[in-house]
Short mmCIF file of C-alpha atoms and ligand atoms in Angstrom, two decimals:
data_model
loop_
_atom_site.label_atom_id
_atom_site.label_comp_id
_atom_site.label_asym_id
_atom_site.label_seq_id
_atom_site.Cartn_x
_atom_site.Cartn_y
_atom_site.Cartn_z
CA MET A 30 -9.40 -4.53 -12.85
CA HIS A 31 -12.31 -6.54 -13.85
CA ASP A 32 -14.66 -4.58 -11.86
CA PHE A 33 -14.00 -1.25 -13.67
CA LYS A 34 -14.87 -1.72 -17.30
CA TYR A 35 -17.12 -0.17 -20.20
CA LYS A 36 -20.59 -0.94 -20.81
CA ASN A 37 -21.92 0.86 -23.88
CA SER A 38 -18.77 3.13 -24.05
CA GLY A 39 -19.41 4.37 -20.61
CA LEU A 40 -16.89 3.22 -17.85
CA TYR A 41 -18.58 1.55 -14.70
CA ALA A 42 -17.41 0.78 -11.28
CA GLU A 43 -19.16 -2.55 -10.68
CA ASP A 44 -22.69 -1.68 -11.67
CA VAL A 45 -22.54 2.11 -11.24
CA PRO A 46 -21.59 4.55 -13.97
CA VAL A 47 -18.34 6.43 -13.01
CA LYS A 48 -20.16 9.47 -14.67
CA LYS A 49 -22.93 9.30 -12.12
CA ILE A 50 -20.64 9.22 -9.14
CA ALA A 51 -18.56 11.93 -10.23
CA GLY A 52 -21.70 14.03 -11.04
CA LYS A 53 -22.88 13.49 -7.54
CA VAL A 54 -19.55 13.61 -5.50
CA GLY A 55 -17.63 15.88 -7.73
CA THR A 56 -14.16 15.42 -8.92
CA PRO A 57 -11.41 14.73 -8.49
CA LEU A 58 -12.07 11.57 -6.36
CA TYR A 59 -11.08 8.04 -5.70
CA ILE A 60 -13.45 5.24 -6.37
CA TYR A 61 -13.04 1.57 -4.82
CA SER A 62 -14.77 -1.70 -5.61
CA HIS A 63 -15.89 -3.50 -3.01
CA LYS A 64 -15.91 -6.80 -5.08
CA THR A 65 -12.14 -6.28 -6.10
CA PHE A 66 -11.12 -5.85 -2.51
CA LEU A 67 -12.83 -9.05 -1.60
CA ARG A 68 -11.69 -11.06 -4.59
CA HIS A 69 -7.99 -9.98 -3.91
CA PHE A 70 -8.32 -10.98 -0.31
CA ASP A 71 -9.84 -14.31 -1.11
CA ALA A 72 -7.13 -14.95 -3.47
CA TYR A 73 -4.41 -14.81 -0.88
CA ARG A 74 -6.64 -16.80 1.53
CA ASN A 75 -7.33 -19.64 -0.71
CA ALA A 76 -3.89 -19.84 -1.93
CA PHE A 77 -2.40 -20.18 1.37
CA ASP A 78 -5.15 -22.25 2.81
CA GLY A 79 -2.94 -25.36 3.29
CA GLN A 80 -0.52 -23.60 5.46
CA PRO A 81 -1.37 -21.77 8.93
CA HIS A 82 -1.15 -18.21 8.01
CA THR A 83 -2.11 -14.68 8.77
CA ILE A 84 -2.76 -12.15 6.20
CA CYS A 85 -1.80 -8.93 7.35
CA PHE A 86 -2.85 -6.05 4.83
CA ALA A 87 -0.29 -3.24 4.62
CA LEU A 88 -2.17 -0.21 5.62
CA LYS A 89 0.13 2.15 3.95
CA ALA A 90 -1.35 1.10 0.62
CA ASN A 91 -4.77 2.40 1.70
CA SER A 92 -6.03 3.00 5.13
CA ASN A 93 -9.45 4.32 4.58
CA SER A 94 -11.64 3.12 7.48
CA ALA A 95 -14.38 1.56 5.46
CA ILE A 96 -11.93 -0.61 3.42
CA LEU A 97 -10.10 -1.62 6.71
CA ARG A 98 -13.38 -2.43 8.06
CA LEU A 99 -14.36 -4.58 5.15
CA LEU A 100 -11.00 -6.59 5.37
CA ALA A 101 -11.34 -6.80 9.06
CA LYS A 102 -14.67 -8.41 8.68
CA LYS A 103 -13.16 -11.07 6.55
CA GLY A 104 -10.57 -11.83 8.99
CA CYS A 105 -7.73 -9.79 7.70
CA GLY A 106 -5.13 -8.65 9.92
CA ALA A 107 -2.74 -5.37 9.60
CA ASP A 108 0.80 -4.55 8.89
CA VAL A 109 1.31 -1.04 10.29
CA VAL A 110 4.25 1.37 10.29
CA SER A 111 3.08 3.99 12.74
CA GLY A 112 1.04 4.90 15.68
CA GLY A 113 -1.52 6.46 13.43
CA GLU A 114 -1.78 3.23 11.39
CA LEU A 115 -2.09 1.13 14.61
CA TYR A 116 -4.83 3.57 15.73
CA LEU A 117 -6.78 3.18 12.41
CA ALA A 118 -6.32 -0.52 12.33
CA LEU A 119 -7.65 -1.17 15.79
CA LYS A 120 -10.53 1.49 15.24
CA ALA A 121 -11.63 -0.46 12.14
CA GLY A 122 -11.89 -3.68 14.18
CA ILE A 123 -8.82 -5.68 13.24
CA PRO A 124 -7.91 -7.48 16.30
CA ALA A 125 -4.58 -6.55 17.92
CA ARG A 126 -3.45 -10.46 17.64
CA LYS A 127 -3.30 -10.03 14.02
CA ILE A 128 -1.41 -6.70 13.78
CA VAL A 129 2.24 -6.68 13.27
CA TYR A 130 4.17 -3.41 13.39
CA ALA A 131 7.31 -2.57 11.34
CA GLY A 132 9.18 0.59 10.44
CA VAL A 133 12.76 1.93 11.12
CA GLY A 134 11.89 4.73 13.41
CA LYS A 135 9.34 3.71 16.10
CA THR A 136 9.13 6.18 18.78
CA GLU A 137 8.55 5.50 22.53
CA GLU A 138 5.08 6.55 22.51
CA GLU A 139 4.41 4.37 19.48
CA ILE A 140 6.10 1.39 21.23
CA ILE A 141 4.13 2.01 24.32
CA GLN A 142 0.87 2.15 22.22
CA GLY A 143 1.73 -1.21 20.73
CA LEU A 144 2.46 -2.86 23.87
CA LYS A 145 -0.56 -1.69 25.60
CA ALA A 146 -2.77 -2.82 22.54
CA ARG A 147 -1.07 -6.26 22.73
CA ILE A 148 -0.27 -6.57 19.19
CA LEU A 149 0.93 -9.82 17.62
CA MET A 150 4.48 -8.53 17.33
CA PHE A 151 7.08 -5.67 16.70
CA ASN A 152 9.16 -6.31 13.61
CA ILE A 153 12.39 -4.78 14.98
CA GLU A 154 14.76 -3.23 12.34
CA SER A 155 17.88 -2.25 14.46
CA SER A 156 19.89 -3.28 17.67
CA ASP A 157 19.25 0.23 19.01
CA GLU A 158 15.33 -0.40 18.47
CA MET A 159 15.59 -3.84 20.24
CA MET A 160 17.41 -2.08 23.16
CA ALA A 161 14.68 0.63 23.19
CA ILE A 162 11.68 -1.87 23.20
CA ASN A 163 13.23 -4.25 25.81
CA ARG A 164 13.69 -1.06 28.17
CA ILE A 165 10.00 0.28 27.47
CA ALA A 166 8.58 -3.04 27.91
CA GLY A 167 10.38 -3.42 31.05
CA SER A 168 9.05 -0.22 32.53
CA LEU A 169 5.54 -1.17 31.82
CA LYS A 170 6.40 -4.73 33.46
CA MET A 171 5.58 -6.39 30.03
CA LYS A 172 7.17 -8.78 27.72
CA ALA A 173 7.22 -7.54 24.14
CA PRO A 174 6.58 -10.05 21.40
CA ILE A 175 9.31 -9.51 18.63
CA ALA A 176 10.59 -10.51 15.15
CA LEU A 177 13.68 -9.11 13.77
CA ARG A 178 13.37 -7.68 10.32
CA VAL A 179 16.33 -9.15 8.43
CA ASN A 180 17.64 -7.93 5.27
CA PRO A 181 18.31 -10.80 2.99
CA ASP A 182 20.39 -8.73 0.25
CA ILE A 183 17.97 -9.83 -2.56
CA ASP A 184 17.42 -7.62 -5.65
CA PRO A 185 13.66 -7.59 -6.34
CA GLU A 186 14.24 -6.14 -9.75
CA THR A 187 11.93 -3.25 -9.22
CA HIS A 188 12.27 0.70 -8.80
CA PRO A 189 15.03 1.43 -6.48
CA TYR A 190 12.78 3.65 -4.35
CA ILE A 191 10.68 0.62 -3.42
CA SER A 192 13.48 -1.88 -3.22
CA THR A 193 13.93 -2.59 0.44
CA GLY A 194 16.02 -5.78 0.83
CA LEU A 195 19.36 -4.95 -0.67
CA LYS A 196 22.23 -4.65 1.57
CA GLU A 197 22.58 -0.85 0.94
CA SER A 198 18.97 -0.49 2.14
CA LYS A 199 17.97 1.28 5.49
CA PHE A 200 15.48 -1.43 6.26
CA GLY A 201 16.21 -4.44 8.59
CA ILE A 202 19.19 -6.10 10.01
CA PRO A 203 21.70 -7.62 7.35
CA ILE A 204 21.27 -11.36 7.51
CA GLY A 205 24.91 -11.91 8.17
CA GLU A 206 24.24 -10.19 11.59
CA ALA A 207 20.95 -11.68 12.20
CA LEU A 208 22.29 -14.64 14.64
CA GLU A 209 24.25 -12.18 16.85
CA ASN A 210 21.28 -9.94 17.16
CA TYR A 211 18.88 -12.95 17.90
CA LYS A 212 21.41 -13.97 20.65
CA LEU A 213 21.31 -10.49 22.13
CA ALA A 214 17.58 -10.52 21.94
CA ARG A 215 17.47 -13.85 23.76
CA LYS A 216 19.55 -12.09 26.71
CA LEU A 217 17.24 -9.45 27.03
CA PRO A 218 14.84 -10.05 29.83
CA ASN A 219 11.74 -8.29 28.52
CA LEU A 220 11.55 -9.61 24.86
CA GLU A 221 9.87 -12.71 23.65
CA ILE A 222 11.25 -13.92 20.32
CA LEU A 223 8.45 -15.10 18.13
CA GLY A 224 9.49 -14.76 14.60
CA ILE A 225 11.75 -13.63 11.69
CA HIS A 226 10.42 -10.90 9.12
CA LYS A 227 11.59 -9.86 5.70
CA HIS A 228 10.08 -7.80 3.09
CA ILE A 229 12.25 -6.92 0.04
CA GLY A 230 10.44 -4.38 -1.86
CA SER A 231 7.23 -3.69 -3.67
CA GLN A 232 5.75 -4.22 -7.24
CA ILE A 233 7.80 -7.32 -7.61
CA THR A 234 6.59 -9.12 -10.81
CA THR A 235 8.75 -12.53 -10.80
CA ILE A 236 8.47 -15.39 -8.09
CA ARG A 237 12.35 -15.64 -7.89
CA PRO A 238 13.11 -12.92 -5.49
CA PHE A 239 10.47 -14.24 -3.11
CA VAL A 240 11.90 -17.82 -3.36
CA ASP A 241 15.68 -16.76 -3.00
CA ALA A 242 14.73 -14.59 -0.02
CA LEU A 243 12.57 -17.11 1.72
CA GLN A 244 15.21 -19.96 1.27
CA LYS A 245 17.74 -17.48 3.16
CA VAL A 246 15.22 -16.89 5.84
CA ILE A 247 14.47 -20.50 6.33
CA LEU A 248 18.08 -21.32 6.50
CA LEU A 249 18.48 -18.68 9.34
CA ALA A 250 15.68 -19.93 11.14
CA GLU A 251 17.39 -23.52 11.00
CA THR A 252 20.67 -21.96 12.21
CA LEU A 253 18.77 -20.20 15.10
CA LYS A 254 17.21 -23.41 16.14
CA SER A 255 20.50 -25.05 16.31
CA HIS A 256 21.19 -22.45 18.83
CA GLY A 257 18.19 -23.01 20.79
CA ILE A 258 16.14 -20.27 19.49
CA GLU A 259 12.62 -21.45 18.04
CA ILE A 260 10.78 -19.40 15.46
CA GLN A 261 6.87 -19.67 15.45
CA HIS A 262 6.16 -17.10 12.79
CA LEU A 263 7.63 -16.60 9.45
CA ASN A 264 6.78 -13.31 7.93
CA MET A 265 7.71 -13.06 4.26
CA GLY A 266 6.51 -9.33 3.99
CA GLY A 267 4.57 -8.17 1.09
CA GLY A 268 5.62 -6.82 -2.39
CA LEU A 269 3.70 -8.84 -5.08
CA GLY A 270 3.15 -6.58 -8.17
CA ILE A 271 0.07 -5.86 -10.08
CA PRO A 272 -0.40 -5.10 -13.88
CA TYR A 273 -0.41 -1.52 -14.25
CA ASN A 274 0.46 -1.86 -18.11
CA ASP A 275 1.61 -4.94 -19.41
CA GLU A 276 3.27 -6.48 -16.59
CA HIS A 277 2.34 -10.14 -15.70
CA PRO A 278 2.78 -10.46 -11.84
CA PRO A 279 2.46 -13.77 -10.56
CA HIS A 280 -1.12 -14.77 -8.90
CA PRO A 281 -1.08 -15.35 -5.29
CA GLU A 282 -1.72 -18.97 -6.26
CA GLU A 283 1.54 -19.12 -8.10
CA LEU A 284 3.34 -17.59 -5.24
CA SER A 285 1.92 -20.14 -2.78
CA LYS A 286 2.90 -23.07 -5.20
CA ALA A 287 6.48 -21.92 -5.06
CA ILE A 288 6.65 -21.05 -1.60
CA LEU A 289 4.63 -23.76 0.35
CA PRO A 290 6.89 -26.72 -0.71
CA LEU A 291 9.76 -24.83 0.87
CA LEU A 292 8.04 -24.83 4.28
CA LYS A 293 6.58 -28.33 4.22
CA ASP A 294 9.11 -29.58 6.96
CA CYS A 295 8.68 -26.37 8.95
CA SER A 296 5.74 -25.45 11.41
CA PHE A 297 5.72 -21.91 11.06
CA ASN A 298 2.58 -19.61 11.02
CA LEU A 299 3.22 -17.96 7.85
CA ILE A 300 2.46 -14.09 7.72
CA LEU A 301 1.98 -12.20 4.65
CA GLU A 302 1.82 -8.44 4.39
CA PRO A 303 0.15 -7.60 0.81
CA GLY A 304 -0.61 -4.14 0.15
CA ARG A 305 -0.53 -3.03 -3.45
CA SER A 306 -1.78 -6.60 -4.76
CA ILE A 307 -5.10 -6.26 -2.95
CA ALA A 308 -5.71 -2.54 -3.05
CA GLY A 309 -3.94 -1.36 -6.31
CA ASN A 310 -6.41 -2.60 -8.83
CA ALA A 311 -9.36 -2.15 -6.52
CA GLY A 312 -9.46 1.67 -6.90
CA ILE A 313 -9.45 4.36 -9.83
CA PHE A 314 -8.73 8.07 -9.63
CA VAL A 315 -11.14 10.17 -11.64
CA THR A 316 -10.39 13.63 -12.64
CA ARG A 317 -12.20 16.16 -14.94
CA VAL A 318 -10.55 18.00 -17.92
CA LEU A 319 -10.30 21.59 -17.34
CA TYR A 320 -8.34 22.99 -20.36
CA LEU A 321 -6.40 21.99 -23.50
CA LYS A 322 -3.23 23.57 -24.78
CA LYS A 323 -2.58 22.39 -28.44
CA TYR A 324 1.11 22.55 -29.76
CA PRO A 325 1.96 21.28 -32.99
CA GLN A 326 4.06 18.43 -31.50
CA LYS A 327 1.63 17.43 -28.91
CA GLU A 328 -1.42 18.41 -26.58
CA PHE A 329 -1.48 19.25 -22.81
CA VAL A 330 -4.56 18.23 -21.26
CA ILE A 331 -4.92 20.05 -18.02
CA VAL A 332 -7.25 18.19 -15.33
CA ASP A 333 -8.38 18.97 -11.91
CA GLY A 334 -6.47 16.30 -10.12
CA GLY A 335 -2.91 16.87 -9.25
CA MET A 336 0.33 15.21 -7.82
CA ASN A 337 -0.90 16.04 -4.49
CA ASP A 338 -3.79 13.72 -4.85
CA LEU A 339 -1.88 11.12 -6.60
CA LEU A 340 1.67 11.15 -6.50
CA ARG A 341 3.09 7.95 -7.93
CA PRO A 342 3.69 9.26 -11.51
CA SER A 343 5.63 12.29 -10.13
CA LEU A 344 7.46 10.23 -7.53
CA TYR A 345 8.37 6.96 -9.16
CA ASN A 346 7.53 8.00 -12.88
CA ALA A 347 5.03 5.37 -12.45
CA PHE A 348 2.86 4.21 -15.31
CA HIS A 349 -0.97 4.47 -14.84
CA ASN A 350 -3.22 3.65 -17.53
CA VAL A 351 -5.45 6.50 -18.40
CA LEU A 352 -8.96 5.94 -19.87
CA PRO A 353 -11.65 8.35 -20.87
CA VAL A 354 -14.82 7.88 -18.80
CA ARG A 355 -16.98 8.03 -22.02
CA LYS A 356 -15.27 6.35 -24.95
CA ASN A 357 -14.88 8.37 -27.99
CA SER A 358 -13.80 7.72 -31.41
CA ARG A 359 -11.93 11.05 -32.02
CA LYS A 360 -8.54 11.29 -33.69
CA LYS A 361 -5.73 9.74 -31.56
CA VAL A 362 -3.22 12.59 -30.48
CA LEU A 363 0.15 12.53 -28.46
CA THR A 364 -0.94 13.69 -25.24
CA ASP A 365 0.40 14.95 -21.73
CA ILE A 366 -2.21 14.70 -19.02
CA VAL A 367 -0.98 17.30 -16.39
CA GLY A 368 -2.45 18.65 -13.22
CA PRO A 369 -2.86 22.27 -12.05
CA ILE A 370 0.04 22.00 -9.42
CA CYS A 371 2.70 24.83 -9.86
CA GLU A 372 5.39 21.82 -10.62
CA SER A 373 6.64 20.64 -13.79
CA GLY A 374 6.78 17.04 -12.00
CA ASP A 375 2.74 17.50 -11.97
CA PHE A 376 1.57 14.80 -14.57
CA PHE A 377 -0.50 11.72 -14.81
CA ALA A 378 0.74 10.56 -18.19
CA LYS A 379 3.36 11.69 -20.68
CA ASN A 380 3.44 11.21 -24.32
CA ARG A 381 0.45 8.87 -24.56
CA GLU A 382 -1.50 8.31 -27.66
CA VAL A 383 -5.36 8.85 -26.56
CA ASN A 384 -8.42 9.82 -28.35
CA ARG A 385 -8.35 13.63 -28.24
CA LEU A 386 -9.98 14.84 -25.00
CA SER A 387 -12.19 17.74 -24.66
CA GLN A 388 -13.24 20.27 -21.73
CA GLY A 389 -15.53 18.62 -19.33
CA ASP A 390 -14.46 15.03 -20.12
CA LEU A 391 -13.93 12.70 -17.30
CA VAL A 392 -10.58 10.69 -17.18
CA ALA A 393 -9.98 7.61 -15.15
CA VAL A 394 -6.40 7.10 -13.78
CA MET A 395 -6.39 3.27 -13.44
CA SER A 396 -4.82 1.01 -10.81
CA ALA A 397 -4.73 3.87 -8.22
CA GLY A 398 -6.23 2.09 -5.17
CA ALA A 399 -2.71 1.51 -3.38
CA TYR A 400 -0.40 4.42 -2.52
CA GLY A 401 -3.02 6.76 -3.98
CA PHE A 402 -4.93 8.56 -1.37
CA THR A 403 -2.48 7.69 1.42
CA MET A 404 0.44 9.60 -0.22
CA SER A 405 -1.89 12.62 -0.92
CA SER A 406 -1.21 15.93 0.72
CA ASN A 407 -2.58 19.37 0.85
CA TYR A 408 0.28 20.98 -1.41
CA ASN A 409 -0.91 24.16 -3.01
CA SER A 410 -3.25 24.32 -0.35
CA ARG A 411 -5.81 21.73 -2.25
CA PRO A 412 -8.32 20.25 0.09
CA ARG A 413 -7.84 16.25 -0.04
CA VAL A 414 -10.44 14.60 -2.35
CA ALA A 415 -13.24 12.29 -1.58
CA GLU A 416 -13.40 8.51 -1.58
CA VAL A 417 -16.18 6.51 -2.70
CA LEU A 418 -16.82 2.55 -2.25
CA VAL A 419 -18.93 0.95 -4.61
CA LYS A 420 -20.81 -2.14 -3.94
CA GLY A 421 -22.87 -3.65 -6.84
CA SER A 422 -25.28 -0.96 -7.88
CA GLU A 423 -24.87 1.18 -4.83
CA PHE A 424 -22.11 3.60 -3.88
CA PHE A 425 -20.97 5.07 -0.66
CA VAL A 426 -18.96 8.11 0.24
CA VAL A 427 -16.13 6.75 2.44
CA ARG A 428 -14.41 10.15 3.08
CA GLU A 429 -15.78 13.47 2.44
CA ARG A 430 -14.03 15.98 0.36
CA GLU A 431 -11.92 18.32 2.76
CA LYS A 432 -13.31 21.79 2.89
CA TYR A 433 -11.38 25.09 2.70
CA LYS A 434 -11.92 25.40 6.43
CA ASP A 435 -9.96 22.08 7.00
CA LEU A 436 -6.91 23.97 5.81
CA THR A 437 -6.66 25.94 8.94
CA LYS A 438 -7.61 23.07 11.14
CA GLY A 439 -4.96 23.11 14.04
CA THR A 440 -3.17 26.40 12.92
CA LYS A 441 -3.08 29.38 15.47
CA ILE A 442 -2.39 33.07 15.02
CA PRO A 443 -0.06 33.74 17.77
CA GLU A 444 -1.31 36.92 20.29
CA PHE A 445 1.09 39.42 18.84
CA LEU A 446 -0.39 39.02 15.15
CA LYS A 447 -4.10 39.50 16.31
C1 PLP B 528 5.14 -1.35 2.22
C2 PLP B 528 5.26 -2.64 3.03
C3 PLP B 528 4.38 -3.81 2.59
C4 PLP B 528 3.48 -3.82 1.51
O1 PLP B 528 4.10 -3.92 0.37
P1 PLP B 528 3.28 -4.14 -0.89
O2 PLP B 528 4.30 -3.87 -2.26
O3 PLP B 528 2.19 -2.98 -1.17
O4 PLP B 528 2.63 -5.37 -0.97
C5 PLP B 528 4.58 -4.97 3.56
N1 PLP B 528 5.54 -4.83 4.51
C6 PLP B 528 6.35 -3.97 4.84
C7 PLP B 528 7.20 -3.98 6.00
C8 PLP B 528 6.11 -2.90 4.02
O5 PLP B 528 6.96 -1.76 4.39
#
């Protein structure tokens, strides 16, 4: 967040006025800070310095090619959940040996793609998937490197939509069934067991669930060892939260302090899969006020960005701080900041006390660097927005705004309608 701040009442991204970028590139748009990305990545790297580790950035948080390239150059790996993400990670120069592949529904083509690329490992989420990967690897005369994603049944105390490690969740194999599944994996000729994977949820703001889950997983690794199954990689997933509002999530340093002692007698390579904690506060979403509707009880501020551009408030009722790009000292009013989409769920902020906005004002929706652009869509046939990367006093368009002609890309009018 430190790299988006006010100087003389104007909001800056590093050393560039947000207003200047919006003026050049138009609105709505995403703006990322190069410096923040690096700082967040380095925080992980330094925190886990004492332990052999691989940091695999979760692409679903932000998969812009320029962002991936900047992380790749720092030695970052990738956590992918689709063939598309695998493609983007490789294309950005992330080496296959630093790519792990999770997801409950990998298709045959995606599995082939991962095998041929020689990724570090597949994180397998069911025994059906295990059989499929074994069969496909066999048909390619290859051995598939694998971990089983286990579900440790830990409550991460976060939003239910982003909790993934409870026993009623669709993710992973219940930890109680892990041993029999590992035994099955060992019998399959085309699998090579490399690790254990867990990921319990996202936007976790306390250390406790990480420690509890890791303890369960270390116990499992010991049990496996006593059955002759040796684990080399222990993947603790991602999920560390960020301050959106007044949360105080632990710093990666605190996480490592709590976790590394648990691993001191083990010789695992530790894999981490942070997404949000690297990208979230490295980006903002900037939108412009189109109209105001004033009612006695509150005001609606209608902006040019919508839920199709930034879905989190609509999807999770997520809180994002909303700041005027130019500070003003107008009266504070109770405000709903809403988009132009034909849905009542199309909002960025509800019942916020903000200094009265006026037409043409720019508004920054903060902490939008993760699960922002990647969740965007063309709903209401709106071209997807531009993305800009700021580095010091320079800025670079890292994704052009879509044009109307992009909306018909790939569509075809059948002969009989011509
Ligand atoms: C989404 C996801 C992550 C990243 O989670 P964050 O909360 O963004 O850190 C990591 N691993 C897996 C398997 C995921 O599905």
